[in-house]
PDB file of C-alpha atoms in Angstrom:
ATOM      1  CA  MET A 252      34.695-122.527  44.177  1.00 47.00           C
ATOM      2  CA  LYS A 253      31.780-120.083  44.259  1.00 58.00           C
ATOM      3  CA  HIS A 254      32.057-116.521  45.453  1.00 67.00           C
ATOM      4  CA  GLN A 255      29.228-114.294  46.517  1.00 78.00           C
ATOM      5  CA  ILE A 256      28.835-110.865  44.939  1.00 87.00           C
ATOM      6  CA  ASP A 257      26.638-109.116  47.463  1.00 90.00           C
ATOM      7  CA  HIS A 258      24.795-105.804  47.650  1.00 91.00           C
ATOM      8  CA  LEU A 259      27.880-103.922  48.892  1.00 93.00           C
ATOM      9  CA  ASP A 260      30.062-105.338  46.079  1.00 93.00           C
ATOM     10  CA  LYS A 261      27.460-104.245  43.522  1.00 92.00           C
ATOM     11  CA  LYS A 262      27.272-100.753  44.986  1.00 93.00           C
ATOM     12  CA  ILE A 263      31.076-100.485  44.916  1.00 94.00           C
ATOM     13  CA  LEU A 264      31.162-101.706  41.299  1.00 92.00           C
ATOM     14  CA  LYS A 265      28.513 -99.196  40.304  1.00 91.00           C
ATOM     15  CA  LEU A 266      30.398 -96.293  41.877  1.00 92.00           C
ATOM     16  CA  ILE A 267      33.855 -97.162  40.564  1.00 91.00           C
ATOM     17  CA  SER A 268      32.563 -98.012  37.082  1.00 88.00           C
ATOM     18  CA  GLN A 269      31.097 -94.507  36.866  1.00 87.00           C
ATOM     19  CA  ASN A 270      34.393 -92.932  37.976  1.00 89.00           C
ATOM     20  CA  ALA A 271      37.511 -95.104  38.272  1.00 88.00           C
ATOM     21  CA  ARG A 272      39.312 -92.236  40.030  1.00 91.00           C
ATOM     22  CA  ILE A 273      36.783 -91.886  42.851  1.00 93.00           C
ATOM     23  CA  PRO A 274      38.612 -91.969  46.207  1.00 95.00           C
ATOM     24  CA  PHE A 275      37.949 -95.051  48.309  1.00 95.00           C
ATOM     25  CA  LEU A 276      36.933 -92.790  51.206  1.00 95.00           C
ATOM     26  CA  GLU A 277      34.176 -91.292  49.058  1.00 96.00           C
ATOM     27  CA  VAL A 278      33.027 -94.799  48.086  1.00 96.00           C
ATOM     28  CA  ALA A 279      33.110 -95.710  51.789  1.00 96.00           C
ATOM     29  CA  ARG A 280      30.906 -92.720  52.668  1.00 96.00           C
ATOM     30  CA  GLU A 281      28.429 -93.625  49.908  1.00 95.00           C
ATOM     31  CA  CYS A 282      28.356 -97.234  51.114  1.00 95.00           C
ATOM     32  CA  ASN A 283      28.331 -96.370  54.821  1.00 96.00           C
ATOM     33  CA  VAL A 284      31.386 -98.529  55.634  1.00 95.00           C
ATOM     34  CA  SER A 285      35.054 -97.897  56.419  1.00 95.00           C
ATOM     35  CA  GLY A 286      37.703 -97.070  53.851  1.00 93.00           C
ATOM     36  CA  ALA A 287      39.538-100.259  54.827  1.00 95.00           C
ATOM     37  CA  ALA A 288      36.419-102.302  54.059  1.00 95.00           C
ATOM     38  CA  ILE A 289      36.219-100.728  50.587  1.00 95.00           C
ATOM     39  CA  HIS A 290      39.896-101.405  49.962  1.00 95.00           C
ATOM     40  CA  GLN A 291      39.454-105.064  50.972  1.00 95.00           C
ATOM     41  CA  ARG A 292      36.327-105.471  48.826  1.00 94.00           C
ATOM     42  CA  VAL A 293      37.959-103.903  45.771  1.00 95.00           C
ATOM     43  CA  GLN A 294      41.020-106.119  46.237  1.00 95.00           C
ATOM     44  CA  LYS A 295      38.732-109.169  46.498  1.00 94.00           C
ATOM     45  CA  LEU A 296      36.939-108.146  43.275  1.00 94.00           C
ATOM     46  CA  ILE A 297      40.299-107.714  41.526  1.00 93.00           C
ATOM     47  CA  ASN A 298      41.495-111.126  42.751  1.00 94.00           C
ATOM     48  CA  LEU A 299      38.250-112.716  41.515  1.00 92.00           C
ATOM     49  CA  GLY A 300      38.768-111.133  38.098  1.00 92.00           C
ATOM     50  CA  VAL A 301      35.519-109.157  38.386  1.00 92.00           C
ATOM     51  CA  ILE A 302      37.549-105.944  38.095  1.00 92.00           C
ATOM     52  CA  LYS A 303      40.044-106.282  35.254  1.00 91.00           C
ATOM     53  CA  GLY A 304      41.775-102.944  35.735  1.00 85.00           C
ATOM     54  CA  SER A 305      41.291 -99.238  35.285  1.00 83.00           C
ATOM     55  CA  GLN A 306      42.303 -96.878  32.531  1.00 82.00           C
ATOM     56  CA  PHE A 307      42.381 -93.309  31.324  1.00 83.00           C
ATOM     57  CA  VAL A 308      40.178 -92.675  28.299  1.00 84.00           C
ATOM     58  CA  ILE A 309      41.871 -90.726  25.515  1.00 89.00           C
ATOM     59  CA  ASP A 310      39.826 -88.544  23.172  1.00 91.00           C
ATOM     60  CA  THR A 311      41.010 -89.955  19.831  1.00 92.00           C
ATOM     61  CA  TYR A 312      39.842 -86.897  17.885  1.00 92.00           C
ATOM     62  CA  LYS A 313      42.033 -84.610  20.000  1.00 94.00           C
ATOM     63  CA  ILE A 314      45.148 -86.644  19.220  1.00 95.00           C
ATOM     64  CA  GLY A 315      44.484 -86.744  15.465  1.00 95.00           C
ATOM     65  CA  TYR A 316      42.621 -90.028  14.979  1.00 96.00           C
ATOM     66  CA  GLN A 317      39.513 -88.792  13.152  1.00 94.00           C
ATOM     67  CA  THR A 318      38.291 -92.102  11.667  1.00 95.00           C
ATOM     68  CA  CYS A 319      36.750 -94.992  13.584  1.00 96.00           C
ATOM     69  CA  ALA A 320      35.687 -98.143  11.743  1.00 96.00           C
ATOM     70  CA  TYR A 321      34.421-101.642  12.495  1.00 96.00           C
ATOM     71  CA  ILE A 322      35.937-104.363  10.316  1.00 97.00           C
ATOM     72  CA  GLY A 323      34.961-108.008   9.941  1.00 97.00           C
ATOM     73  CA  ILE A 324      37.883-110.340   9.273  1.00 97.00           C
ATOM     74  CA  ASN A 325      37.573-113.769   7.670  1.00 95.00           C
ATOM     75  CA  ILE A 326      40.245-116.272   8.688  1.00 95.00           C
ATOM     76  CA  LYS A 327      41.007-118.735   5.880  1.00 93.00           C
ATOM     77  CA  ASP A 328      42.625-121.371   8.063  1.00 91.00           C
ATOM     78  CA  MET A 329      41.388-121.541  11.650  1.00 91.00           C
ATOM     79  CA  SER A 330      44.503-123.481  12.652  1.00 94.00           C
ATOM     80  CA  LEU A 331      46.261-120.104  12.267  1.00 95.00           C
ATOM     81  CA  PHE A 332      43.737-118.325  14.528  1.00 96.00           C
ATOM     82  CA  ASN A 333      46.120-117.704  17.452  1.00 96.00           C
ATOM     83  CA  ASP A 334      48.875-116.439  15.132  1.00 97.00           C
ATOM     84  CA  VAL A 335      46.420-114.141  13.331  1.00 97.00           C
ATOM     85  CA  ILE A 336      45.151-112.739  16.641  1.00 97.00           C
ATOM     86  CA  ALA A 337      48.714-112.146  17.883  1.00 98.00           C
ATOM     87  CA  LYS A 338      49.471-110.136  14.739  1.00 98.00           C
ATOM     88  CA  ILE A 339      46.181-108.230  14.976  1.00 98.00           C
ATOM     89  CA  ARG A 340      46.989-107.432  18.621  1.00 97.00           C
ATOM     90  CA  ALA A 341      50.319-105.950  17.459  1.00 97.00           C
ATOM     91  CA  ILE A 342      48.526-103.297  15.342  1.00 98.00           C
ATOM     92  CA  PRO A 343      48.162-100.389  17.794  1.00 97.00           C
ATOM     93  CA  GLU A 344      45.282 -98.743  15.903  1.00 97.00           C
ATOM     94  CA  ILE A 345      43.104-101.806  16.595  1.00 98.00           C
ATOM     95  CA  VAL A 346      41.590-101.146  20.010  1.00 96.00           C
ATOM     96  CA  GLU A 347      39.028-103.962  20.251  1.00 96.00           C
ATOM     97  CA  CYS A 348      38.924-107.484  18.875  1.00 97.00           C
ATOM     98  CA  HIS A 349      35.990-109.873  19.252  1.00 97.00           C
ATOM     99  CA  TYR A 350      35.623-113.531  18.277  1.00 95.00           C
ATOM    100  CA  THR A 351      32.195-113.604  16.653  1.00 94.00           C
ATOM    101  CA  THR A 352      29.590-115.817  15.027  1.00 92.00           C
ATOM    102  CA  GLY A 353      28.424-115.420  11.475  1.00 90.00           C
ATOM    103  CA  LYS A 354      30.276-114.643   8.270  1.00 91.00           C
ATOM    104  CA  TYR A 355      33.424-113.295   9.944  1.00 94.00           C
ATOM    105  CA  ALA A 356      35.446-114.951  12.684  1.00 95.00           C
ATOM    106  CA  VAL A 357      36.688-111.674  14.098  1.00 96.00           C
ATOM    107  CA  LEU A 358      35.306-108.153  14.455  1.00 96.00           C
ATOM    108  CA  VAL A 359      37.745-105.326  15.212  1.00 97.00           C
ATOM    109  CA  LYS A 360      37.394-101.660  16.075  1.00 96.00           C
ATOM    110  CA  VAL A 361      40.041 -99.483  14.454  1.00 97.00           C
ATOM    111  CA  TYR A 362      41.036 -95.844  14.900  1.00 96.00           C
ATOM    112  CA  ALA A 363      42.873 -94.153  12.027  1.00 97.00           C
ATOM    113  CA  LYS A 364      44.042 -90.606  11.322  1.00 96.00           C
ATOM    114  CA  ASP A 365      41.919 -90.417   8.181  1.00 95.00           C
ATOM    115  CA  ASN A 366      40.454 -92.641   5.442  1.00 95.00           C
ATOM    116  CA  LYS A 367      43.821 -93.021   3.686  1.00 97.00           C
ATOM    117  CA  HIS A 368      45.413 -94.213   6.932  1.00 97.00           C
ATOM    118  CA  LEU A 369      42.500 -96.658   7.422  1.00 97.00           C
ATOM    119  CA  LEU A 370      43.048 -98.018   3.909  1.00 96.00           C
ATOM    120  CA  ASN A 371      46.733 -98.496   4.728  1.00 97.00           C
ATOM    121  CA  ILE A 372      45.878-100.394   7.916  1.00 98.00           C
ATOM    122  CA  ILE A 373      43.480-102.681   6.035  1.00 97.00           C
ATOM    123  CA  LEU A 374      45.588-103.342   2.932  1.00 96.00           C
ATOM    124  CA  ASP A 375      49.129-103.264   4.278  1.00 97.00           C
ATOM    125  CA  ARG A 376      48.688-104.562   7.791  1.00 97.00           C
ATOM    126  CA  ILE A 377      45.522-106.641   8.220  1.00 98.00           C
ATOM    127  CA  THR A 378      45.147-108.422   4.865  1.00 96.00           C
ATOM    128  CA  SER A 379      48.891-109.083   4.703  1.00 96.00           C
ATOM    129  CA  ILE A 380      48.651-111.323   7.783  1.00 97.00           C
ATOM    130  CA  GLU A 381      49.044-114.983   6.850  1.00 96.00           C
ATOM    131  CA  GLY A 382      45.699-116.704   7.389  1.00 96.00           C
ATOM    132  CA  VAL A 383      43.537-113.615   6.876  1.00 96.00           C
ATOM    133  CA  GLY A 384      41.017-113.965   4.083  1.00 93.00           C
ATOM    134  CA  ASN A 385      38.822-111.082   3.134  1.00 93.00           C
ATOM    135  CA  THR A 386      37.793-108.139   5.274  1.00 96.00           C
ATOM    136  CA  GLU A 387      34.694-106.013   5.263  1.00 95.00           C
ATOM    137  CA  THR A 388      34.407-102.558   6.757  1.00 94.00           C
ATOM    138  CA  PHE A 389      30.888-102.565   8.160  1.00 85.00           C
ATOM    139  CA  GLN A 390      30.530 -99.112   9.570  1.00 80.00           C
ATOM    140  CA  MET A 391      32.405 -95.901   9.941  1.00 85.00           C
ATOM    141  CA  SER A 392      31.598 -94.134  13.187  1.00 87.00           C
ATOM    142  CA  LEU A 393      30.797 -90.463  12.652  1.00 84.00           C
ATOM    143  CA  ASP A 394      30.990 -89.659  16.367  1.00 86.00           C
ATOM    144  CA  GLU A 395      30.880 -91.575  19.646  1.00 86.00           C
ATOM    145  CA  ILE A 396      27.688 -90.657  21.461  1.00 86.00           C
ATOM    146  CA  PHE A 397      28.631 -92.481  24.646  1.00 86.00           C
ATOM    147  CA  ASN A 398      30.934 -95.206  25.895  1.00 83.00           C
ATOM    148  CA  ARG A 399      30.354 -96.745  29.300  1.00 80.00           C
ATOM    149  CA  GLN A 400      30.909 -99.725  31.488  1.00 80.00           C
ATOM    150  CA  LEU A 401      28.135-102.260  31.975  1.00 80.00           C
ATOM    151  CA  ALA A 402      25.712-100.758  34.473  1.00 70.00           C
ATOM    152  CA  ALA A 403      23.882-103.941  35.409  1.00 62.00           C
ATOM    153  CA  PHE A 404      24.536-103.626  39.119  1.00 60.00           C
ATOM    154  CA  ASP A 405      20.934-102.898  40.046  1.00 57.00           C
ATOM    155  CA  ASP A 406      20.233-105.624  42.565  1.00 51.00           C
ATOM    156  CA  ASP A 407      16.737-104.331  43.367  1.00 50.00           C
ATOM    157  CA  ASN A 408      15.527-106.963  40.899  1.00 47.00           C
ATOM    158  CA  ASP A 409      17.356-109.803  42.672  1.00 44.00           C
ATOM    159  CA  ALA A 410      15.027-111.998  44.679  1.00 40.00           C
ATOM    160  CA  ASP A 411      17.540-112.560  47.469  1.00 41.00           C
ATOM    161  CA  GLY A 412      19.782-109.534  46.862  1.00 41.00           C
ATOM    162  CA  GLU A 413      22.786-111.683  46.014  1.00 41.00           C
ATOM    163  CA  ASP A 414      24.206-113.277  42.864  1.00 41.00           C
ATOM    164  CA  GLU A 415      26.809-115.998  42.610  1.00 41.00           C
ATOM    165  CA  THR A 416      29.852-115.565  40.447  1.00 41.00           C
ATOM    166  CA  GLU A 417      32.268-118.340  39.528  1.00 41.00           C
ATOM    167  CA  GLY A 418      35.852-117.532  40.471  1.00 39.00           C
TER     168      GLY A 418
END
């Protein structure tokens, strides 16, 4: 089944991705439609899986997590992949996990209180998981410059003003 993501949907997505707490009535005013129409469209986008949720963003520095690192993880036995991922998911300091190409099967983003805490996470929690081979810490983030949602809702470049999305 194909679902149309039209100009109004894209405008709604652009507005709510910039501010997830924006009132629907304000979105409605910006889009020149009723609040009920916005509510229905947002619900449709949630049901389609286009909108996966909303969240508050916590400033990690202000709660004592001063170190951010990106770590590549090699999985020795890919038959253990799902078990490894379940155990990685259980480590609360790991906030992102990506299945990747290249030397490492998995790339994770980790927040730690300091370098000693990061070392503890790597040695005692990640490498102790059955199936994990070696790890490599690629980068330490000194400071987050920006973090945003995908802003590719500019449909001025669309020939017909509409895109199709599988649902």
